[in-house]
């Protein structure tokens, strides 16, 4: 059933004739007609995606230089948390704005905010200023992430979308993995401020390409009298920021059941109630109710939220496992993790041949079902084992997740017209980002709990791993780290199984894909 109570007739990529006229209008309006400049626009999108991905990880290896220059060691973690929080909470707002006013102005404003934040970060005079400017950067990064994904769907018809999405996936994966290395090189051989200054020429080129080559036709959906739901946007910012802060800082800056943690969660839940109240009364809500009332969108949101959750296990814990348990150096440990960035985009690009035969839902279920088995197999690896064993599992995991994620993103974008695509894409990315934040908090608590139980006292994974690096190596400690990471992987397998069940029980057998005019 669709939002109006009708049954779409779908063979995977079709819908009933009663909606084709509106679909054609939305599709024709939503597609960029100047195909001659499409290559330049795609280049701009890839540059923008690279900037957003790099800046989520590039600061990590430069922390010693930054702290040595600016001080503020006790709060340096907010260099990462502040950026990611700003990206996450701004995604729904930019999604709605792009549906109201078009992709181009939102992308231009977002790029300008990102570049302004980068320049200010390079000029920061203390840690508090740098954290504040990282938040400004994140507010621009939210526009880059969401609008780039939406424009990719606008530019290409359904049959060509896997190509552009696989390119964006490759850029994201390579940039995220390369970020720490690039940051370390710049900090060691130049100055940590170049981590932010290097964004200016790259972002400036992307901005110039967008201004010059992206030409969106006028649309009736971008009505001049359209009103922005600023009250809803503020409520979304506030509730998301408070709840994500509680998740990021809980168990780190203060205990989970402490007064600050309980106060933040209580305030966040109260603000969620305010969001619901404000959005119900708004004429053009930032988070429309149809995002959760439509089975397809709701199922994809929940499934990709689970993806964000499970991705934390390898991304955060595998490097520590590789160094502490397998005895690898930092470079080799990074390689063990990075191999999934090789198989993920390849699998994503090839997924179109699968979902054209069996549909989006079944392809995604095949991918996440395989990922569940791979994650569950990690604790079965021998102790201490060989490096090729987790490397092979990561290679297989990347292939499985590529088969899972891309069909869902392409599929859900294809169920809506231009005027709803930005909001839909932003809701998907918001859920995935929130899942990652929740996963970092949840799995961090699980790992630390296992360590405390195995070692007979309080402690956290980072501290124990640093102790091993400093020569305090004991077999008991290594086994405790292995047990902690194995438990985290079992939790990730549970998250993957949850995604499988969501698709099985909630997602329609065939996505109600809208008919589009050829480009």
Coordinates of C-alpha atoms in Angstrom, one line a residue:
X1 CA 0.0 0.0 0.0
X2 CA 1.3 3.5 -0.7
X3 CA 0.8 6.6 1.3
X4 CA -2.7 7.1 -0.2
X5 CA -3.9 3.6 0.4
X6 CA -3.5 2.3 -3.2
X7 CA -1.7 -0.8 -4.2
X8 CA 1.2 0.0 -6.6
X9 CA 1.5 -2.5 -9.4
X10 CA 5.2 -3.2 -9.4
X11 CA 7.5 -5.6 -11.2
X12 CA 10.4 -4.1 -9.2
X13 CA 10.6 -0.9 -11.3
X14 CA 7.1 0.1 -12.3
X15 CA 4.0 1.7 -10.8
X16 CA 0.4 2.0 -11.8
X17 CA -0.7 4.1 -14.7
X18 CA -2.8 6.4 -12.4
X19 CA 0.5 7.8 -11.1
X20 CA 2.6 7.9 -14.2
X21 CA 1.6 11.4 -15.3
X22 CA 2.7 12.9 -12.0
X23 CA 5.8 10.7 -12.0
X24 CA 6.8 11.9 -15.5
X25 CA 6.3 15.5 -14.5
X26 CA 8.4 15.0 -11.4
X27 CA 11.0 13.0 -13.2
X28 CA 11.3 15.5 -16.1
X29 CA 11.5 18.4 -13.7
X30 CA 13.9 16.6 -11.4
X31 CA 16.5 15.6 -14.1
X32 CA 19.3 17.9 -15.2
X33 CA 18.8 18.3 -19.0
X34 CA 22.3 19.7 -19.8
X35 CA 24.0 16.3 -20.2
X36 CA 27.0 18.0 -21.8
X37 CA 28.1 19.4 -18.4
X38 CA 27.2 16.3 -16.5
X39 CA 30.7 15.0 -16.4
X40 CA 31.9 18.2 -14.7
X41 CA 29.1 18.1 -12.2
X42 CA 29.9 14.4 -11.4
X43 CA 33.6 15.5 -10.8
X44 CA 32.3 18.2 -8.4
X45 CA 30.2 15.7 -6.6
X46 CA 33.1 13.3 -6.2
X47 CA 35.4 16.1 -4.9
X48 CA 32.7 17.2 -2.5
X49 CA 32.2 13.6 -1.2
X50 CA 36.0 13.2 -0.8
X51 CA 36.1 16.4 1.4
X52 CA 33.2 15.2 3.6
X53 CA 34.8 11.8 4.0
X54 CA 38.4 13.0 4.6
X55 CA 37.4 15.4 7.3
X56 CA 35.7 12.7 9.4
X57 CA 39.0 11.0 9.9
X58 CA 41.9 13.2 8.8
X59 CA 42.4 14.8 12.2
X60 CA 43.0 11.6 14.1
X61 CA 46.7 11.2 13.5
X62 CA 47.5 14.9 14.0
X63 CA 46.1 15.1 17.5
X64 CA 49.5 15.1 19.2
X65 CA 50.7 18.1 17.2
X66 CA 47.4 19.9 17.6
X67 CA 47.3 19.3 21.4
X68 CA 51.0 20.3 21.6
X69 CA 50.3 23.6 19.9
X70 CA 46.9 24.5 21.3
X71 CA 46.5 22.4 24.5
X72 CA 43.1 21.1 25.6
X73 CA 44.0 17.4 25.7
X74 CA 41.0 16.6 28.0
X75 CA 38.5 17.7 25.3
X76 CA 40.3 16.8 22.1
X77 CA 37.8 14.0 21.3
X78 CA 35.3 16.8 20.4
X79 CA 37.3 17.5 17.3
X80 CA 35.7 14.3 15.9
X81 CA 32.4 14.3 17.9
X82 CA 31.6 17.9 17.2
X83 CA 32.1 17.5 13.4
X84 CA 30.0 14.2 13.2
X85 CA 27.2 15.6 15.4
X86 CA 26.9 18.7 13.2
X87 CA 26.8 16.5 10.1
X88 CA 24.2 14.2 11.5
X89 CA 21.7 16.7 12.9
X90 CA 21.9 18.9 9.8
X91 CA 21.1 16.2 7.3
X92 CA 17.3 16.3 7.7
X93 CA 17.3 20.1 7.4
X94 CA 19.3 20.2 4.2
X95 CA 17.2 17.4 2.7
X96 CA 14.0 19.4 3.2
X97 CA 15.6 22.6 2.0
X98 CA 16.9 20.9 -1.2
X99 CA 13.4 19.6 -1.9
X100 CA 12.0 23.2 -1.4
X101 CA 14.5 25.4 -3.1
X102 CA 16.5 23.0 -5.3
X103 CA 19.8 21.1 -4.9
X104 CA 22.1 23.8 -6.4
X105 CA 21.6 26.6 -3.9
X106 CA 21.8 24.2 -0.9
X107 CA 25.0 22.6 -2.2
X108 CA 26.5 26.0 -2.9
X109 CA 25.6 27.3 0.6
X110 CA 26.8 24.0 2.2
X111 CA 30.2 24.2 0.3
X112 CA 30.7 27.8 1.4
X113 CA 30.0 27.0 5.0
X114 CA 32.3 24.0 4.9
X115 CA 35.1 26.1 3.3
X116 CA 34.6 28.9 5.9
X117 CA 34.8 26.3 8.7
X118 CA 38.0 24.9 7.2
X119 CA 39.6 28.4 7.0
X120 CA 38.6 29.2 10.6
X121 CA 40.0 25.8 11.8
X122 CA 43.3 26.7 10.2
X123 CA 43.3 30.0 12.1
X124 CA 42.2 28.6 15.4
X125 CA 44.0 30.0 18.4
X126 CA 43.0 27.5 21.1
X127 CA 41.2 24.1 21.4
X128 CA 37.8 25.6 22.2
X129 CA 37.9 27.7 19.0
X130 CA 39.1 24.7 16.9
X131 CA 36.2 22.6 18.2
X132 CA 33.7 25.4 17.5
X133 CA 35.0 25.8 14.0
X134 CA 34.9 22.0 13.5
X135 CA 31.2 22.3 14.2
X136 CA 30.9 25.0 11.5
X137 CA 32.7 22.6 9.2
X138 CA 30.2 19.8 10.1
X139 CA 27.2 22.0 9.3
X140 CA 28.6 22.4 5.8
X141 CA 29.5 18.7 5.6
X142 CA 25.9 17.7 6.2
X143 CA 24.9 19.6 3.1
X144 CA 27.7 18.0 1.1
X145 CA 26.8 14.4 2.1
X146 CA 23.0 14.6 1.6
X147 CA 22.8 16.8 -1.4
X148 CA 25.6 14.9 -3.3
X149 CA 23.7 11.6 -2.9
X150 CA 20.4 13.3 -4.0
X151 CA 21.9 14.9 -7.0
X152 CA 23.4 11.6 -8.1
X153 CA 19.8 10.3 -8.3
X154 CA 18.6 13.4 -10.1
X155 CA 21.4 13.2 -12.8
X156 CA 21.0 9.6 -13.7
X157 CA 18.0 7.4 -14.6
X158 CA 17.4 4.3 -12.6
X159 CA 19.4 2.0 -14.9
X160 CA 22.5 4.1 -14.7
X161 CA 22.4 5.0 -10.9
X162 CA 24.5 2.0 -9.8
X163 CA 27.5 3.5 -11.8
X164 CA 27.4 6.9 -10.1
X165 CA 26.6 5.4 -6.6
X166 CA 29.5 3.0 -6.9
X167 CA 31.8 5.8 -7.8
X168 CA 30.7 7.8 -4.8
X169 CA 31.0 4.7 -2.6
X170 CA 34.6 4.3 -3.9
X171 CA 35.5 7.9 -3.2
X172 CA 34.0 7.7 0.3
X173 CA 35.8 4.5 1.2
X174 CA 39.2 5.5 -0.1
X175 CA 39.0 9.0 1.4
X176 CA 37.9 7.8 4.8
X177 CA 40.7 5.2 4.9
X178 CA 43.3 7.6 3.5
X179 CA 42.3 10.3 5.9
X180 CA 44.5 9.3 8.9
X181 CA 47.6 8.8 6.6
X182 CA 47.1 12.1 4.9
X183 CA 46.7 13.9 8.2
X184 CA 49.8 12.3 9.6
X185 CA 51.9 13.3 6.6
X186 CA 50.7 16.9 6.7
X187 CA 51.2 17.2 10.4
X188 CA 54.7 15.6 10.3
X189 CA 56.1 17.4 7.2
X190 CA 54.2 20.6 7.0
X191 CA 51.9 21.9 9.8
X192 CA 48.6 20.5 11.2
X193 CA 46.9 23.7 9.9
X194 CA 47.4 22.4 6.4
X195 CA 44.9 19.6 7.2
X196 CA 42.3 22.3 6.9
X197 CA 43.9 24.7 4.4
X198 CA 44.2 21.9 1.8
X199 CA 40.3 21.9 1.6
X200 CA 40.2 25.4 0.2
X201 CA 41.6 24.7 -3.4
X202 CA 39.8 21.4 -3.7
X203 CA 36.5 22.7 -2.4
X204 CA 36.9 25.9 -4.4
X205 CA 37.3 23.8 -7.6
X206 CA 34.2 21.8 -6.7
X207 CA 32.2 25.0 -6.0
X208 CA 33.3 26.5 -9.3
X209 CA 32.2 23.4 -11.3
X210 CA 28.8 23.4 -9.5
X211 CA 28.2 27.1 -10.2
X212 CA 29.2 26.8 -13.8
X213 CA 27.9 23.4 -14.9
X214 CA 25.0 22.5 -12.7
X215 CA 21.8 23.8 -14.4
X216 CA 18.5 22.8 -12.8
X217 CA 15.3 23.6 -14.7
X218 CA 12.7 25.6 -12.9
X219 CA 10.2 23.5 -10.9
X220 CA 6.7 24.1 -9.7
X221 CA 7.7 22.4 -6.5
X222 CA 10.0 25.2 -5.5
X223 CA 7.1 27.6 -5.0
X224 CA 8.2 31.2 -4.2
X225 CA 5.7 31.3 -1.3
X226 CA 7.2 28.1 0.3
X227 CA 7.9 28.7 4.0
X228 CA 10.8 27.0 5.8
X229 CA 9.9 25.3 9.0
X230 CA 12.6 27.0 11.0
X231 CA 11.0 26.1 14.4
X232 CA 11.2 22.4 13.3
X233 CA 14.8 22.8 12.1
X234 CA 15.8 24.3 15.5
X235 CA 14.0 21.5 17.4
X236 CA 15.7 18.8 15.2
X237 CA 19.1 20.4 15.8
X238 CA 18.5 20.6 19.6
X239 CA 17.1 17.2 20.1
X240 CA 19.6 15.4 17.8
X241 CA 22.5 17.3 19.3
X242 CA 21.6 16.6 22.9
X243 CA 20.9 12.9 22.4
X244 CA 24.0 12.3 20.3
X245 CA 26.1 14.2 22.8
X246 CA 24.7 11.8 25.5
X247 CA 25.7 8.8 23.4
X248 CA 29.1 10.1 22.5
X249 CA 30.1 11.2 26.0
X250 CA 28.3 8.5 28.1
X251 CA 30.8 6.1 29.5
X252 CA 33.7 8.3 28.5
X253 CA 33.4 11.8 30.1
X254 CA 31.0 10.5 32.8
X255 CA 29.4 7.1 33.8
X256 CA 26.2 6.0 32.0
X257 CA 24.0 6.3 35.1
X258 CA 25.5 9.6 36.3
X259 CA 23.5 12.8 36.7
X260 CA 24.9 14.4 33.5
X261 CA 24.1 11.4 31.4
X262 CA 20.6 11.0 32.8
X263 CA 20.0 14.8 32.4
X264 CA 21.0 14.7 28.8
X265 CA 18.9 11.7 27.9
X266 CA 15.9 13.2 29.7
X267 CA 16.3 16.6 28.0
X268 CA 16.8 14.9 24.6
X269 CA 13.6 12.8 24.9
X270 CA 11.7 15.9 26.0
X271 CA 13.0 17.7 22.9
X272 CA 11.9 14.8 20.7
X273 CA 8.4 15.3 22.0
X274 CA 8.7 19.0 21.0
X275 CA 9.9 18.0 17.5
X276 CA 6.8 15.7 17.1
X277 CA 4.5 18.5 18.3
X278 CA 6.1 21.2 16.1
X279 CA 6.3 19.0 13.0
X280 CA 2.6 18.0 13.3
X281 CA 1.6 21.6 13.1
X282 CA 4.0 22.8 10.4
X283 CA 2.7 23.3 6.9
X284 CA 6.1 22.1 5.4
X285 CA 7.7 20.0 8.2
X286 CA 11.4 19.3 8.1
X287 CA 10.8 15.7 8.9
X288 CA 7.4 14.9 7.2
X289 CA 5.3 12.1 8.7
X290 CA 5.3 10.2 5.4
X291 CA 9.0 9.3 5.9
X292 CA 7.9 6.8 8.5
X293 CA 4.4 6.0 7.3
X294 CA 5.6 4.5 3.9
X295 CA 6.7 1.0 4.5
X296 CA 9.6 1.1 2.0
X297 CA 11.2 4.2 3.4
X298 CA 10.7 3.2 7.0
X299 CA 12.2 -0.3 6.3
X300 CA 15.3 1.2 4.5
X301 CA 15.8 3.7 7.3
X302 CA 15.8 1.1 10.0
X303 CA 18.0 -1.4 7.9
X304 CA 20.6 1.3 7.2
X305 CA 20.5 2.4 10.8
X306 CA 21.5 -1.2 11.7
X307 CA 24.2 -1.0 9.0
X308 CA 25.7 2.0 10.8
X309 CA 25.6 0.1 14.0
X310 CA 27.4 -3.0 12.7
X311 CA 30.1 -1.0 10.8
X312 CA 31.5 0.2 14.1
X313 CA 32.8 -3.3 14.9
X314 CA 35.4 -3.5 12.2
X315 CA 36.1 0.2 11.7
X316 CA 36.8 0.9 15.4
X317 CA 37.9 -2.4 17.0
X318 CA 39.7 -4.4 14.2
X319 CA 42.8 -2.2 14.1
X320 CA 43.3 -2.7 17.9
X321 CA 42.8 -6.4 17.5
X322 CA 45.3 -6.6 14.6
X323 CA 48.0 -4.8 16.6
X324 CA 47.3 -6.2 20.1
X325 CA 46.4 -9.8 19.3
X326 CA 48.0 -10.5 15.9
X327 CA 51.1 -8.4 16.7
X328 CA 50.9 -6.3 13.5
X329 CA 52.3 -2.9 13.0
X330 CA 50.0 0.2 12.4
X331 CA 50.4 0.0 8.6
X332 CA 49.7 -3.7 8.4
X333 CA 46.7 -3.3 10.8
X334 CA 45.4 -0.6 8.6
X335 CA 45.6 -2.8 5.6
X336 CA 43.6 -5.6 7.3
X337 CA 40.8 -3.0 7.7
X338 CA 41.1 -1.3 4.4
X339 CA 40.6 -4.4 2.2
X340 CA 36.8 -4.0 2.6
X341 CA 37.0 -0.7 0.8
X342 CA 38.2 -2.7 -2.3
X343 CA 35.4 -5.3 -2.4
X344 CA 32.6 -3.0 -1.2
X345 CA 32.4 -0.7 -4.3
X346 CA 33.0 -3.5 -6.7
X347 CA 30.1 -5.5 -5.2
X348 CA 28.0 -2.4 -5.2
X349 CA 28.6 -1.8 -8.9
X350 CA 27.8 -5.4 -9.8
X351 CA 24.6 -5.5 -7.6
X352 CA 22.5 -4.1 -10.4
X353 CA 22.8 -7.4 -12.2
X354 CA 21.3 -9.1 -9.1
X355 CA 18.5 -6.7 -8.2
X356 CA 17.3 -6.5 -11.8
X357 CA 16.6 -10.3 -11.5
X358 CA 15.4 -10.7 -8.0
X359 CA 14.5 -7.2 -6.9
X360 CA 15.9 -4.6 -4.4
X361 CA 14.6 -6.3 -1.2
X362 CA 15.9 -9.8 -2.0
X363 CA 19.3 -8.5 -3.1
X364 CA 19.7 -6.5 0.1
X365 CA 18.5 -9.5 2.2
X366 CA 21.1 -11.7 0.4
X367 CA 23.8 -9.2 1.2
X368 CA 23.0 -8.7 4.9
X369 CA 22.3 -12.4 5.4
X370 CA 25.8 -13.1 4.2
X371 CA 27.2 -10.3 6.3
X372 CA 25.6 -11.9 9.4
X373 CA 27.3 -15.2 8.8
X374 CA 30.7 -13.5 8.2
X375 CA 30.5 -11.4 11.4
X376 CA 29.4 -14.4 13.4
X377 CA 32.4 -16.3 12.0
X378 CA 34.9 -13.8 13.4
X379 CA 34.9 -15.2 16.9
X380 CA 35.6 -18.6 15.5
X381 CA 39.0 -17.6 14.2
X382 CA 41.9 -19.4 16.0
X383 CA 43.9 -17.6 18.7
X384 CA 46.1 -15.8 18.0
X385 CA 45.7 -16.7 14.3
X386 CA 47.2 -15.4 11.1
X387 CA 46.7 -12.0 9.5
X388 CA 45.2 -13.4 6.3
X389 CA 42.3 -14.8 8.2
X390 CA 40.6 -11.5 9.4
X391 CA 41.7 -10.0 6.1
X392 CA 39.8 -12.5 4.1
X393 CA 36.7 -12.0 6.3
X394 CA 36.9 -8.3 5.8
X395 CA 37.2 -8.7 2.0
X396 CA 34.1 -10.9 2.1
X397 CA 32.3 -8.5 4.5
X398 CA 32.8 -5.6 2.1
X399 CA 31.4 -7.6 -0.8
X400 CA 28.3 -8.5 1.3
X401 CA 27.7 -4.9 2.5
X402 CA 28.0 -3.5 -1.0
X403 CA 25.3 -6.0 -2.1
X404 CA 23.2 -4.7 0.8
X405 CA 23.6 -0.9 0.9
X406 CA 23.5 0.2 -2.7
X407 CA 20.3 -1.6 -3.8
X408 CA 18.5 -0.1 -0.8
X409 CA 19.7 3.5 -1.6
X410 CA 19.0 3.2 -5.3
X411 CA 15.7 1.5 -4.6
X412 CA 14.3 4.0 -2.0
X413 CA 15.4 7.0 -4.1
X414 CA 13.5 5.5 -7.1
X415 CA 10.2 5.2 -5.1
X416 CA 9.8 9.0 -4.8
X417 CA 9.7 12.0 -7.2
X418 CA 12.1 15.0 -7.3
X419 CA 10.1 16.9 -4.6
X420 CA 10.6 14.2 -2.0
X421 CA 14.0 12.8 -3.0
X422 CA 16.1 15.1 -0.9
X423 CA 14.1 14.4 2.3
X424 CA 14.1 10.7 1.6
X425 CA 17.9 10.5 1.0
X426 CA 18.6 12.7 4.1
X427 CA 16.5 10.4 6.3
X428 CA 18.4 7.4 5.1
X429 CA 21.8 9.0 5.8
X430 CA 20.6 10.4 9.1
X431 CA 19.6 6.9 10.3
X432 CA 22.9 5.4 9.2
X433 CA 24.9 8.2 10.9
X434 CA 22.8 7.8 14.1
X435 CA 23.4 4.0 14.0
X436 CA 27.2 4.6 13.9
X437 CA 27.0 6.9 16.9
X438 CA 24.8 4.5 18.8
X439 CA 27.2 1.6 17.8
X440 CA 30.3 3.4 19.1
X441 CA 28.7 4.0 22.5
X442 CA 27.1 0.6 22.8
X443 CA 30.0 -1.5 21.6
X444 CA 32.5 0.6 23.5
X445 CA 30.6 -0.2 26.7
X446 CA 30.4 -3.9 25.8
X447 CA 34.1 -4.2 25.0
X448 CA 35.1 -2.4 28.2
X449 CA 32.7 -4.6 30.2
X450 CA 34.3 -7.8 28.9
X451 CA 37.8 -6.4 29.6
X452 CA 36.8 -5.6 33.2
X453 CA 35.4 -9.1 33.7
X454 CA 38.4 -10.8 32.2
X455 CA 41.1 -8.7 33.9
X456 CA 39.3 -8.4 37.3
X457 CA 39.0 -4.6 37.4
X458 CA 38.0 -1.4 35.6
X459 CA 39.7 -0.5 32.3
X460 CA 39.0 0.4 28.8
X461 CA 40.2 -1.0 25.5
X462 CA 42.4 1.9 24.5
X463 CA 44.2 2.0 27.8
X464 CA 44.9 -1.7 27.8
X465 CA 46.0 -1.7 24.2
X466 CA 48.4 1.2 24.9
X467 CA 49.8 -0.8 27.8
X468 CA 50.7 -3.6 25.4
X469 CA 52.4 -1.1 23.1
X470 CA 54.5 0.1 26.0
X471 CA 55.8 -3.4 26.7
X472 CA 53.3 -4.6 29.3
X473 CA 52.4 -7.6 27.2
X474 CA 50.8 -10.6 29.0
X475 CA 49.0 -13.5 27.5
X476 CA 46.0 -12.8 29.8
X477 CA 45.7 -9.3 28.5
X478 CA 45.9 -10.3 24.8
X479 CA 43.2 -13.0 25.3
X480 CA 41.0 -10.4 27.1
X481 CA 41.3 -8.1 24.1
X482 CA 40.5 -10.9 21.8
X483 CA 37.4 -11.8 23.8
X484 CA 36.3 -8.2 23.9
X485 CA 36.5 -7.8 20.1
X486 CA 34.9 -11.2 19.5
X487 CA 32.0 -10.1 21.7
X488 CA 31.7 -6.9 19.7
X489 CA 31.6 -8.8 16.5
X490 CA 28.8 -11.0 17.8
X491 CA 26.9 -7.9 18.6
X492 CA 27.5 -6.6 15.1
X493 CA 26.2 -10.0 13.8
X494 CA 23.1 -9.4 15.9
X495 CA 22.6 -5.9 14.3
X496 CA 23.0 -7.5 10.8
X497 CA 20.4 -10.1 11.7
X498 CA 18.1 -7.3 12.9
X499 CA 18.5 -5.6 9.5
X500 CA 17.6 -8.9 7.8
X501 CA 14.4 -9.2 9.9
X502 CA 13.4 -5.6 9.2
X503 CA 13.6 -6.2 5.4
X504 CA 11.8 -9.6 5.8
X505 CA 8.9 -8.3 7.9
X506 CA 8.5 -4.6 7.0
X507 CA 9.8 -4.0 3.5
X508 CA 7.4 -4.7 0.6
X509 CA 8.4 -7.7 -1.7
X510 CA 8.7 -5.3 -4.6
X511 CA 9.6 -1.6 -4.2
X512 CA 7.0 0.7 -5.8
X513 CA 9.4 2.3 -8.2
X514 CA 8.2 5.3 -10.1
X515 CA 8.2 5.4 -14.0
X516 CA 10.6 7.9 -15.3
X517 CA 11.1 9.5 -18.7
X518 CA 14.4 8.5 -20.3
X519 CA 17.2 11.1 -19.9

